[in-house]
């Protein structure tokens, strides 16, 4: 129904007001946007007023509020409510609708036409020269992206060229030159996605979903316990700085080997999240090339147990696996060690002579041998696996206890340790260590009293402890003339042979003991500077 009216309904409104009182008509079907004409029931007459608010009062009337004031007053007048413009059945409304459709098509097909409001723009573009159909997206005339269908030809390295139809999402970083973000091969259904990278800093939570990129450069060192709550994400992570730790969690951060990983600079790993935002490191590659965990013996498999015995078993087990037996004697006519051919001569299972590179070996028993390194000119004696002596030009180094013929060891009681001739030797007697130079001439250190004595001709002339130095003979100071006195050291003492004492005339000094203090050599008697 296009018109609403009733023979019994009336409308009352004061002049220049917008509130119209209605009686005798159910206003339940009247809606804002419809119009009302006052003064007649069977026809439209006078002005039509647009209804803004409908306020029903039961089912037999109410109040209609119109947009513009009614210029003339009406009292219990007839009226007609027109719904045609509201329902789109009026001819002028149809024309307006057609115009809007045409404008919408124009916006879609014209180059970079603004959308209904704002500066965002979209356009359908058919490029016949390039056989490209695309949908462009721009803001204020600057192109940001497009979706394109086009035919491309590519040539994989070493393979014949391929022509296929593609659908690509492209970005315009500089506003002019496109870069493929996602390319779908419509012939195969395969896709190629370009992934950009962003830097993030290590922390307890590194939110890998906080940036729309596929690659992350992880800087800094911290203990990481979470990659955030992002769902259905995939990231490739490059570790820039070492020292941080990935913390394994059986639910939210699952790591290979179910153990924490200490990251090193240059490491890379591939990580994905599920529908609940739980992350799993799918693979972890160390920059060193080493595995995350050492391979256990039980993980080595072959047709027999021989390989595992040789690689991971004891020497006896390895020898048995090779068919040699735990104690089998092997004689080599020629042996290759570390890519160097070694000529070997075997006497029995343990005694042999061999040459490996620049080293000559004479082996006597297990871990007991002598060797000479021609390149380094070093001779070594090894006993029981321990190098007890090394000798090179100008130096002999002995490890362990040195024994002199017929005497006890260095750490024993009376010990003649080293003897040059009958009178020159080093000995240790109880707590006394003695260096003997000649009969009755020697130095003695007593570890019990922590003192050092010098004996000459059987007489102790000097005794030194940690508190005092005692001389048993006069002490002669170094002698100088006043003109030749050396540069002083604070506390130093000399004898100035021609120094003047108190009361002596110039040039007639008889000599004085001097000490150095405050920048001068001074007389010991009265601290006056030395003069001649």
Short mmCIF file of C-alpha atoms in Angstrom, two decimals:
data_model
loop_
_atom_site.label_atom_id
_atom_site.label_comp_id
_atom_site.label_asym_id
_atom_site.label_seq_id
_atom_site.Cartn_x
_atom_site.Cartn_y
_atom_site.Cartn_z
CA UNK A 1 0.00 0.00 0.00
CA UNK A 2 1.48 3.36 -1.15
CA UNK A 3 -0.92 5.74 0.70
CA UNK A 4 -2.22 5.48 4.29
CA UNK A 5 -5.46 7.28 5.20
CA UNK A 6 -8.82 6.77 6.99
CA UNK A 7 -12.26 8.37 6.68
CA UNK A 8 -12.49 8.69 10.49
CA UNK A 9 -8.89 9.75 11.24
CA UNK A 10 -8.07 13.36 12.02
CA UNK A 11 -4.92 15.48 12.48
CA UNK A 12 -4.50 18.54 14.72
CA UNK A 13 -1.47 20.89 14.63
CA UNK A 14 -0.82 24.48 15.68
CA UNK A 15 0.70 26.87 13.16
CA UNK A 16 4.48 26.96 12.95
CA UNK A 17 4.91 23.80 15.05
CA UNK A 18 6.21 20.31 14.23
CA UNK A 19 4.02 18.12 16.50
CA UNK A 20 0.91 16.67 14.83
CA UNK A 21 -1.70 14.90 17.03
CA UNK A 22 -3.36 11.91 15.21
CA UNK A 23 -6.63 10.21 16.22
CA UNK A 24 -8.51 7.27 14.73
CA UNK A 25 -5.49 5.61 12.98
CA UNK A 26 -3.09 2.89 14.08
CA UNK A 27 0.41 4.36 13.61
CA UNK A 28 2.12 0.95 13.84
CA UNK A 29 2.80 0.89 10.09
CA UNK A 30 4.04 4.49 9.88
CA UNK A 31 7.84 4.89 9.81
CA UNK A 32 10.23 7.87 9.86
CA UNK A 33 11.03 8.96 6.29
CA UNK A 34 7.44 8.77 5.09
CA UNK A 35 5.54 12.08 4.36
CA UNK A 36 2.15 13.50 5.53
CA UNK A 37 -0.19 15.87 3.61
CA UNK A 38 -2.81 17.78 5.65
CA UNK A 39 -6.30 19.09 4.64
CA UNK A 40 -7.86 16.18 2.67
CA UNK A 41 -8.47 12.41 2.89
CA UNK A 42 -9.01 11.35 -0.69
CA UNK A 43 -6.21 13.21 -2.37
CA UNK A 44 -2.77 14.76 -1.81
CA UNK A 45 -3.04 18.49 -1.26
CA UNK A 46 -0.72 21.27 -0.18
CA UNK A 47 2.77 20.64 1.18
CA UNK A 48 4.10 17.25 2.20
CA UNK A 49 6.03 17.10 5.47
CA UNK A 50 8.74 14.48 6.13
CA UNK A 51 8.01 12.46 9.26
CA UNK A 52 11.00 12.35 11.65
CA UNK A 53 9.55 10.66 14.79
CA UNK A 54 6.53 8.35 15.24
CA UNK A 55 5.06 8.09 18.78
CA UNK A 56 2.02 5.70 18.77
CA UNK A 57 -0.58 5.85 21.54
CA UNK A 58 -2.20 2.43 21.58
CA UNK A 59 -3.76 1.42 18.25
CA UNK A 60 -5.93 4.47 17.56
CA UNK A 61 -3.57 7.42 17.30
CA UNK A 62 -0.49 9.12 18.67
CA UNK A 63 1.90 11.90 17.70
CA UNK A 64 3.91 12.49 14.52
CA UNK A 65 6.89 14.87 14.65
CA UNK A 66 7.89 16.32 11.23
CA UNK A 67 11.15 17.91 10.20
CA UNK A 68 9.81 21.35 9.16
CA UNK A 69 7.16 23.42 11.03
CA UNK A 70 3.63 23.38 9.58
CA UNK A 71 2.87 26.92 8.44
CA UNK A 72 -0.95 26.77 8.83
CA UNK A 73 -2.91 25.43 11.79
CA UNK A 74 -5.20 22.39 11.26
CA UNK A 75 -7.89 21.22 13.69
CA UNK A 76 -9.33 17.69 13.30
CA UNK A 77 -8.45 17.84 9.61
CA UNK A 78 -8.22 14.98 7.20
CA UNK A 79 -4.75 13.78 6.10
CA UNK A 80 -2.89 11.28 3.85
CA UNK A 81 0.47 9.55 4.65
CA UNK A 82 2.60 8.86 1.50
CA UNK A 83 4.98 5.83 1.54
CA UNK A 84 6.04 5.82 -2.12
CA UNK A 85 9.40 7.65 -1.77
CA UNK A 86 10.10 5.66 1.36
CA UNK A 87 9.50 2.29 -0.37
CA UNK A 88 11.27 3.31 -3.59
CA UNK A 89 8.24 3.16 -5.85
CA UNK A 90 8.12 6.83 -6.79
CA UNK A 91 9.55 7.68 -10.22
CA UNK A 92 11.99 10.24 -8.80
CA UNK A 93 13.26 7.65 -6.35
CA UNK A 94 13.90 5.16 -9.13
CA UNK A 95 15.87 7.78 -11.04
CA UNK A 96 17.96 8.50 -7.93
CA UNK A 97 18.57 4.77 -7.42
CA UNK A 98 19.72 4.33 -10.99
CA UNK A 99 22.02 7.31 -10.58
CA UNK A 100 23.60 5.79 -7.48
CA UNK A 101 24.23 2.48 -9.30
CA UNK A 102 25.86 4.32 -12.19
CA UNK A 103 28.03 6.33 -9.79
CA UNK A 104 29.09 3.14 -8.01
CA UNK A 105 30.06 1.55 -11.35
CA UNK A 106 31.94 4.71 -12.25
CA UNK A 107 33.87 4.61 -9.01
CA UNK A 108 34.86 1.01 -9.61
CA UNK A 109 35.83 1.37 -13.24
CA UNK A 110 37.32 4.87 -13.35
CA UNK A 111 41.05 5.24 -12.58
CA UNK A 112 41.62 5.77 -8.86
CA UNK A 113 38.17 7.17 -8.05
CA UNK A 114 37.65 7.92 -4.37
CA UNK A 115 35.36 5.64 -2.42
CA UNK A 116 32.22 7.22 -1.02
CA UNK A 117 34.11 9.12 1.72
CA UNK A 118 37.75 9.67 2.70
CA UNK A 119 40.90 9.48 0.59
CA UNK A 120 40.98 5.72 -0.04
CA UNK A 121 40.61 4.76 -3.70
CA UNK A 122 39.99 1.60 -5.70
CA UNK A 123 39.83 0.94 -9.45
CA UNK A 124 39.33 -1.94 -11.87
CA UNK A 125 42.04 -1.75 -14.49
CA UNK A 126 42.22 -3.79 -17.73
CA UNK A 127 45.60 -3.34 -19.37
CA UNK A 128 45.24 -4.81 -22.86
CA UNK A 129 48.84 -4.04 -23.83
CA UNK A 130 50.21 -6.11 -20.97
CA UNK A 131 47.36 -8.62 -20.94
CA UNK A 132 46.85 -7.79 -17.28
CA UNK A 133 43.65 -7.42 -15.32
CA UNK A 134 44.02 -5.91 -11.90
CA UNK A 135 42.32 -4.26 -8.97
CA UNK A 136 44.29 -1.24 -7.75
CA UNK A 137 44.24 0.15 -4.22
CA UNK A 138 45.41 3.70 -3.54
CA UNK A 139 45.21 6.53 -1.01
CA UNK A 140 45.13 10.08 -2.26
CA UNK A 141 46.39 9.07 -5.69
CA UNK A 142 49.36 7.08 -4.35
CA UNK A 143 49.14 3.38 -5.32
CA UNK A 144 49.86 0.99 -2.42
CA UNK A 145 48.83 -2.42 -3.76
CA UNK A 146 47.06 -4.46 -6.39
CA UNK A 147 45.63 -7.87 -7.18
CA UNK A 148 46.59 -8.94 -10.69
CA UNK A 149 45.96 -11.83 -13.04
CA UNK A 150 48.62 -12.09 -15.72
CA UNK A 151 50.54 -14.54 -17.86
CA UNK A 152 54.22 -14.93 -16.95
CA UNK A 153 57.13 -16.88 -18.40
CA UNK A 154 60.02 -17.92 -16.17
CA UNK A 155 63.16 -20.03 -16.69
CA UNK A 156 64.39 -22.11 -13.73
CA UNK A 157 68.18 -22.44 -13.64
CA UNK A 158 69.25 -25.23 -15.97
CA UNK A 159 65.67 -26.05 -17.06
CA UNK A 160 63.52 -25.01 -20.03
CA UNK A 161 61.29 -21.95 -19.69
CA UNK A 162 57.71 -22.29 -18.41
CA UNK A 163 54.67 -20.14 -19.27
CA UNK A 164 51.75 -20.10 -16.87
CA UNK A 165 48.79 -18.05 -15.73
CA UNK A 166 49.18 -16.42 -12.29
CA UNK A 167 47.24 -14.44 -9.72
CA UNK A 168 49.46 -12.13 -7.68
CA UNK A 169 49.11 -9.82 -4.72
CA UNK A 170 51.59 -7.00 -5.33
CA UNK A 171 52.91 -4.14 -3.19
CA UNK A 172 54.19 -0.76 -4.36
CA UNK A 173 56.79 0.29 -1.76
CA UNK A 174 57.75 3.41 -3.74
CA UNK A 175 54.28 4.03 -5.18
CA UNK A 176 55.39 3.08 -8.69
CA UNK A 177 57.37 -0.16 -8.92
CA UNK A 178 55.45 -3.32 -7.93
CA UNK A 179 56.90 -6.15 -5.84
CA UNK A 180 55.25 -9.57 -5.78
CA UNK A 181 54.09 -10.44 -2.27
CA UNK A 182 52.14 -13.61 -3.11
CA UNK A 183 52.16 -15.31 -6.52
CA UNK A 184 49.76 -18.20 -7.18
CA UNK A 185 50.40 -20.47 -10.17
CA UNK A 186 46.84 -21.01 -11.44
CA UNK A 187 48.03 -23.94 -13.54
CA UNK A 188 49.29 -25.97 -10.58
CA UNK A 189 47.76 -24.32 -7.53
CA UNK A 190 51.22 -23.74 -6.06
CA UNK A 191 52.13 -20.42 -4.45
CA UNK A 192 55.25 -18.36 -3.72
CA UNK A 193 55.13 -16.03 -0.69
CA UNK A 194 57.71 -13.29 -0.18
CA UNK A 195 58.61 -12.93 3.51
CA UNK A 196 60.13 -9.75 4.91
CA UNK A 197 62.18 -9.44 8.10
CA UNK A 198 62.00 -7.31 11.24
CA UNK A 199 64.30 -6.97 14.27
CA UNK A 200 63.10 -7.89 17.76
CA UNK A 201 64.90 -7.76 21.12
CA UNK A 202 65.12 -10.81 23.36
CA UNK A 203 62.97 -10.69 26.51
CA UNK A 204 60.94 -13.09 28.66
CA UNK A 205 58.18 -12.81 26.04
CA UNK A 206 59.15 -12.20 22.41
CA UNK A 207 55.82 -11.72 20.61
CA UNK A 208 56.55 -13.16 17.17
CA UNK A 209 53.03 -12.26 16.08
CA UNK A 210 53.48 -8.56 16.88
CA UNK A 211 54.69 -7.82 13.33
CA UNK A 212 53.21 -9.11 10.01
CA UNK A 213 56.51 -10.59 8.77
CA UNK A 214 57.81 -14.10 8.19
CA UNK A 215 61.42 -13.57 9.36
CA UNK A 216 62.75 -12.18 12.64
CA UNK A 217 66.29 -11.06 13.54
CA UNK A 218 66.57 -11.68 17.30
CA UNK A 219 69.02 -9.36 19.08
CA UNK A 220 70.10 -9.24 22.71
CA UNK A 221 70.57 -11.97 25.31
CA UNK A 222 67.74 -12.97 27.65
CA UNK A 223 65.87 -16.03 28.90
CA UNK A 224 62.84 -16.50 26.62
CA UNK A 225 59.81 -18.36 27.98
CA UNK A 226 57.12 -17.36 25.44
CA UNK A 227 56.63 -16.33 21.81
CA UNK A 228 53.28 -14.65 22.49
CA UNK A 229 49.69 -15.71 21.82
CA UNK A 230 49.68 -15.52 18.01
CA UNK A 231 47.74 -18.38 16.36
CA UNK A 232 48.49 -20.29 13.14
CA UNK A 233 51.74 -18.41 12.55
CA UNK A 234 55.06 -19.46 11.04
CA UNK A 235 58.36 -17.67 11.64
CA UNK A 236 62.01 -18.08 10.64
CA UNK A 237 64.25 -16.66 13.39
CA UNK A 238 67.91 -15.64 13.04
CA UNK A 239 69.85 -15.20 16.32
CA UNK A 240 71.99 -12.07 16.09
CA UNK A 241 73.55 -12.12 19.58
CA UNK A 242 74.44 -15.22 21.55
CA UNK A 243 73.97 -15.98 25.24
CA UNK A 244 70.18 -16.09 25.48
CA UNK A 245 68.23 -19.22 26.46
CA UNK A 246 65.07 -20.74 24.96
CA UNK A 247 63.10 -22.36 27.80
CA UNK A 248 61.28 -25.62 27.01
CA UNK A 249 57.62 -25.91 27.98
CA UNK A 250 55.73 -29.10 27.20
CA UNK A 251 52.64 -27.08 26.14
CA UNK A 252 53.38 -23.50 25.13
CA UNK A 253 56.98 -23.68 23.83
CA UNK A 254 58.04 -27.16 22.75
CA UNK A 255 61.76 -27.43 21.90
CA UNK A 256 63.67 -30.24 20.11
CA UNK A 257 64.94 -32.74 22.64
CA UNK A 258 62.52 -31.38 25.26
CA UNK A 259 65.37 -29.37 26.83
CA UNK A 260 66.41 -25.74 27.09
CA UNK A 261 68.62 -24.36 24.31
CA UNK A 262 71.42 -21.84 24.89
CA UNK A 263 71.49 -19.76 21.71
CA UNK A 264 74.67 -18.70 19.90
CA UNK A 265 75.17 -15.90 17.40
CA UNK A 266 74.32 -17.12 13.90
CA UNK A 267 71.91 -19.86 15.00
CA UNK A 268 68.60 -20.17 13.10
CA UNK A 269 65.34 -21.92 13.91
CA UNK A 270 61.89 -22.54 12.38
CA UNK A 271 58.89 -22.13 14.72
CA UNK A 272 55.10 -22.44 14.25
CA UNK A 273 52.03 -21.89 16.43
CA UNK A 274 48.73 -23.81 16.59
CA UNK A 275 45.10 -22.77 16.99
CA UNK A 276 45.61 -22.14 20.72
CA UNK A 277 48.71 -19.98 20.30
CA UNK A 278 51.11 -22.70 21.50
CA UNK A 279 54.50 -22.67 19.74
CA UNK A 280 56.76 -25.50 18.60
CA UNK A 281 60.33 -25.17 17.28
CA UNK A 282 60.29 -27.47 14.26
CA UNK A 283 64.03 -27.34 13.62
CA UNK A 284 67.07 -25.63 15.15
CA UNK A 285 70.32 -25.15 13.20
CA UNK A 286 73.46 -24.15 15.08
CA UNK A 287 75.91 -21.82 13.34
CA UNK A 288 78.68 -24.26 14.37
CA UNK A 289 77.00 -27.09 12.46
CA UNK A 290 76.87 -29.23 15.62
CA UNK A 291 73.78 -31.15 16.70
CA UNK A 292 71.73 -29.92 19.67
CA UNK A 293 72.35 -33.18 21.55
CA UNK A 294 75.03 -35.84 21.30
CA UNK A 295 74.02 -39.12 19.66
CA UNK A 296 73.65 -41.92 22.18
CA UNK A 297 75.09 -45.33 21.47
CA UNK A 298 71.61 -46.83 21.43
CA UNK A 299 70.68 -44.51 18.57
CA UNK A 300 73.34 -45.95 16.23
CA UNK A 301 71.88 -48.71 14.14
CA UNK A 302 73.39 -51.09 11.56
CA UNK A 303 73.04 -54.69 10.45
CA UNK A 304 75.11 -55.91 13.43
CA UNK A 305 76.41 -54.55 16.71
CA UNK A 306 79.98 -54.34 15.37
CA UNK A 307 79.77 -50.71 14.30
CA UNK A 308 78.40 -49.58 17.65
CA UNK A 309 81.13 -51.49 19.53
CA UNK A 310 83.95 -49.91 17.50
CA UNK A 311 82.55 -46.36 17.82
CA UNK A 312 81.20 -46.30 21.36
CA UNK A 313 82.53 -49.39 23.17
CA UNK A 314 85.72 -50.05 25.18
CA UNK A 315 89.06 -50.74 23.49
CA UNK A 316 88.63 -54.46 24.19
CA UNK A 317 85.10 -54.49 22.74
CA UNK A 318 86.25 -52.58 19.65
CA UNK A 319 89.17 -54.94 19.09
CA UNK A 320 86.92 -57.95 19.48
CA UNK A 321 84.41 -56.47 17.02
CA UNK A 322 87.21 -56.10 14.47
CA UNK A 323 88.30 -59.69 15.03
CA UNK A 324 91.58 -58.76 16.73
CA UNK A 325 90.81 -59.96 20.21
CA UNK A 326 91.30 -57.92 23.35
CA UNK A 327 95.06 -58.70 23.59
CA UNK A 328 95.92 -59.61 19.99
CA UNK A 329 99.38 -58.61 18.78
CA UNK A 330 99.40 -56.70 15.51
CA UNK A 331 102.49 -56.17 13.35
CA UNK A 332 102.41 -53.33 10.81
CA UNK A 333 104.78 -53.22 7.88
CA UNK A 334 103.33 -49.81 7.01
CA UNK A 335 100.90 -47.77 9.06
CA UNK A 336 98.99 -44.62 8.10
CA UNK A 337 98.32 -42.26 11.03
CA UNK A 338 96.50 -38.96 10.35
CA UNK A 339 97.26 -39.28 6.62
CA UNK A 340 101.03 -39.69 7.31
CA UNK A 341 102.66 -42.95 6.31
CA UNK A 342 104.65 -44.36 9.26
CA UNK A 343 107.33 -47.01 8.81
CA UNK A 344 107.08 -49.46 11.70
CA UNK A 345 109.26 -52.32 12.95
CA UNK A 346 107.66 -54.68 15.47
CA UNK A 347 109.55 -56.88 17.91
CA UNK A 348 106.45 -58.16 19.70
CA UNK A 349 102.98 -56.94 20.62
CA UNK A 350 104.35 -54.03 22.70
CA UNK A 351 107.92 -53.36 21.66
CA UNK A 352 108.43 -51.67 18.32
CA UNK A 353 110.08 -48.79 16.53
CA UNK A 354 108.06 -46.40 14.41
CA UNK A 355 108.24 -43.09 12.59
CA UNK A 356 105.16 -40.90 12.28
CA UNK A 357 105.69 -37.63 10.44
CA UNK A 358 108.67 -35.89 12.05
CA UNK A 359 108.44 -38.01 15.25
CA UNK A 360 110.50 -41.13 15.96
CA UNK A 361 109.18 -43.54 18.61
CA UNK A 362 110.74 -46.39 20.52
CA UNK A 363 107.94 -48.13 22.37
CA UNK A 364 108.79 -50.44 25.28
CA UNK A 365 105.44 -51.20 26.91
CA UNK A 366 101.96 -49.74 27.25
CA UNK A 367 102.31 -45.94 27.60
CA UNK A 368 106.08 -46.18 28.06
CA UNK A 369 108.29 -44.91 25.22
CA UNK A 370 110.89 -42.41 24.09
CA UNK A 371 110.29 -40.00 21.25
CA UNK A 372 112.24 -37.44 19.25
CA UNK A 373 110.61 -34.63 17.31
CA UNK A 374 112.94 -33.71 14.46
CA UNK A 375 110.98 -30.57 13.58
CA UNK A 376 111.05 -29.20 17.13
CA UNK A 377 114.40 -30.76 18.17
CA UNK A 378 112.75 -32.09 21.34
CA UNK A 379 113.56 -35.41 23.01
CA UNK A 380 110.99 -36.84 25.44
CA UNK A 381 110.78 -39.76 27.84
CA UNK A 382 107.28 -40.97 28.72
CA UNK A 383 106.67 -43.53 31.46
CA UNK A 384 103.23 -44.85 32.29
CA UNK A 385 101.64 -42.18 30.12
CA UNK A 386 103.45 -39.32 31.95
CA UNK A 387 106.13 -37.21 30.28
CA UNK A 388 108.95 -37.35 32.85
CA UNK A 389 111.66 -35.53 30.85
CA UNK A 390 111.86 -33.15 27.89
CA UNK A 391 115.16 -32.04 26.44
CA UNK A 392 115.82 -29.39 23.83
CA UNK A 393 118.94 -27.40 22.91
CA UNK A 394 119.80 -25.27 25.97
CA UNK A 395 117.15 -26.67 28.32
CA UNK A 396 116.29 -29.88 30.17
CA UNK A 397 112.96 -30.16 32.00
CA UNK A 398 112.35 -32.95 34.49
CA UNK A 399 108.90 -33.75 35.86
CA UNK A 400 108.66 -35.49 39.23
CA UNK A 401 111.47 -36.54 41.60
CA UNK A 402 115.14 -36.32 40.57
CA UNK A 403 117.42 -38.88 42.16
CA UNK A 404 121.24 -38.60 42.42
CA UNK A 405 123.17 -41.83 42.22
CA UNK A 406 123.38 -43.55 45.56
CA UNK A 407 121.39 -40.93 47.46
CA UNK A 408 117.89 -40.34 48.74
CA UNK A 409 115.20 -38.29 47.04
CA UNK A 410 114.87 -34.49 47.19
CA UNK A 411 112.00 -34.65 49.67
CA UNK A 412 113.71 -37.22 51.90
CA UNK A 413 116.01 -36.56 54.85
CA UNK A 414 119.73 -36.28 54.08
CA UNK A 415 119.96 -35.94 50.33
CA UNK A 416 122.83 -35.15 48.01
CA UNK A 417 120.74 -33.74 45.18
CA UNK A 418 123.16 -32.35 42.66
CA UNK A 419 126.95 -32.63 42.64
CA UNK A 420 129.38 -30.88 40.32
CA UNK A 421 132.58 -32.10 41.98
CA UNK A 422 133.70 -33.23 45.45
CA UNK A 423 133.28 -29.81 47.00
CA UNK A 424 130.51 -28.14 44.98
CA UNK A 425 127.02 -29.49 45.44
CA UNK A 426 123.47 -28.85 46.66
CA UNK A 427 122.20 -30.88 49.60
CA UNK A 428 119.31 -31.00 52.06
CA UNK A 429 119.74 -32.17 55.63
CA UNK A 430 116.58 -32.26 57.70
CA UNK A 431 115.20 -28.71 57.76
CA UNK A 432 118.43 -27.26 56.32
CA UNK A 433 118.92 -26.65 52.62
CA UNK A 434 122.61 -26.14 51.77
CA UNK A 435 124.47 -24.81 48.75
CA UNK A 436 128.12 -25.84 49.20
CA UNK A 437 130.81 -24.00 47.21
CA UNK A 438 134.03 -25.16 48.87
CA UNK A 439 135.17 -26.68 52.12
CA UNK A 440 133.65 -24.54 54.93
CA UNK A 441 132.15 -22.09 52.40
CA UNK A 442 128.38 -22.44 51.97
CA UNK A 443 124.93 -20.91 52.31
CA UNK A 444 122.31 -22.52 54.58
CA UNK A 445 118.55 -21.92 54.83
CA UNK A 446 116.75 -23.29 57.87
CA UNK A 447 113.02 -23.75 57.17
CA UNK A 448 112.30 -24.24 60.88
CA UNK A 449 113.60 -20.82 61.96
CA UNK A 450 112.98 -19.20 58.58
CA UNK A 451 116.57 -17.85 58.49
CA UNK A 452 119.37 -17.67 55.94
CA UNK A 453 123.07 -17.78 56.89
CA UNK A 454 126.26 -17.27 54.93
CA UNK A 455 129.36 -19.15 56.17
CA UNK A 456 132.83 -18.34 54.85
CA UNK A 457 135.86 -20.20 56.10
CA UNK A 458 133.74 -21.91 58.69
CA UNK A 459 132.61 -18.57 60.22
CA UNK A 460 129.05 -17.33 60.03
CA UNK A 461 129.44 -13.77 58.74
CA UNK A 462 125.77 -12.97 57.91
CA UNK A 463 122.47 -14.14 59.39
CA UNK A 464 119.16 -12.90 57.89
CA UNK A 465 115.64 -13.50 59.19
CA UNK A 466 112.34 -11.83 58.44
CA UNK A 467 113.05 -9.27 61.22
CA UNK A 468 116.80 -8.56 61.23
CA UNK A 469 120.03 -8.89 59.23
CA UNK A 470 123.07 -9.48 61.52
CA UNK A 471 126.67 -9.05 60.31
CA UNK A 472 129.56 -10.73 62.15
CA UNK A 473 132.20 -8.65 60.30
CA UNK A 474 132.46 -4.94 59.45
CA UNK A 475 130.28 -3.74 56.59
CA UNK A 476 132.08 -1.68 53.93
CA UNK A 477 129.92 0.87 52.10
CA UNK A 478 130.54 1.81 48.49
CA UNK A 479 132.98 4.75 48.33
CA UNK A 480 132.71 7.86 46.09
CA UNK A 481 134.13 11.34 45.96
CA UNK A 482 131.61 14.12 46.38
CA UNK A 483 131.91 14.85 42.66
CA UNK A 484 131.20 11.23 41.66
CA UNK A 485 128.36 10.41 44.06
CA UNK A 486 125.63 8.48 42.17
CA UNK A 487 121.99 9.46 41.73
CA UNK A 488 120.37 8.82 45.06
CA UNK A 489 117.69 6.37 46.10
CA UNK A 490 115.79 7.24 49.29
CA UNK A 491 117.37 5.31 52.17
CA UNK A 492 120.56 4.49 50.22
CA UNK A 493 123.95 4.81 52.03
CA UNK A 494 127.50 5.44 50.75
CA UNK A 495 130.86 6.74 52.05
CA UNK A 496 131.94 10.11 50.56
CA UNK A 497 135.76 10.05 50.82
CA UNK A 498 136.35 13.84 50.67
CA UNK A 499 133.16 15.02 52.33
CA UNK A 500 133.50 17.78 54.94
CA UNK A 501 132.45 17.08 58.50
CA UNK A 502 131.28 19.84 60.83
CA UNK A 503 134.07 22.40 61.34
CA UNK A 504 136.22 21.20 58.41
CA UNK A 505 137.33 23.81 55.87
CA UNK A 506 136.45 23.72 52.14
CA UNK A 507 138.68 21.25 50.27
CA UNK A 508 139.91 19.71 53.54
CA UNK A 509 137.13 17.17 54.12
CA UNK A 510 138.19 13.85 55.76
CA UNK A 511 135.17 11.82 54.57
CA UNK A 512 131.76 11.04 55.97
CA UNK A 513 129.01 8.39 55.87
CA UNK A 514 126.08 9.74 53.80
CA UNK A 515 122.45 8.75 53.35
CA UNK A 516 120.02 9.95 50.65
CA UNK A 517 116.88 11.84 51.73
CA UNK A 518 114.76 14.78 50.53
CA UNK A 519 116.68 15.13 47.26
CA UNK A 520 120.23 15.22 48.76
CA UNK A 521 123.00 13.05 50.07
CA UNK A 522 123.28 14.06 53.74
CA UNK A 523 125.85 13.55 56.51
CA UNK A 524 124.74 10.78 58.84
CA UNK A 525 126.03 12.81 61.84
CA UNK A 526 123.82 15.88 61.46
CA UNK A 527 121.75 15.41 58.23
CA UNK A 528 123.45 18.42 56.57
CA UNK A 529 123.85 18.14 52.76
CA UNK A 530 127.22 16.69 51.71
CA UNK A 531 129.86 19.20 50.52
CA UNK A 532 133.57 18.88 49.76
#
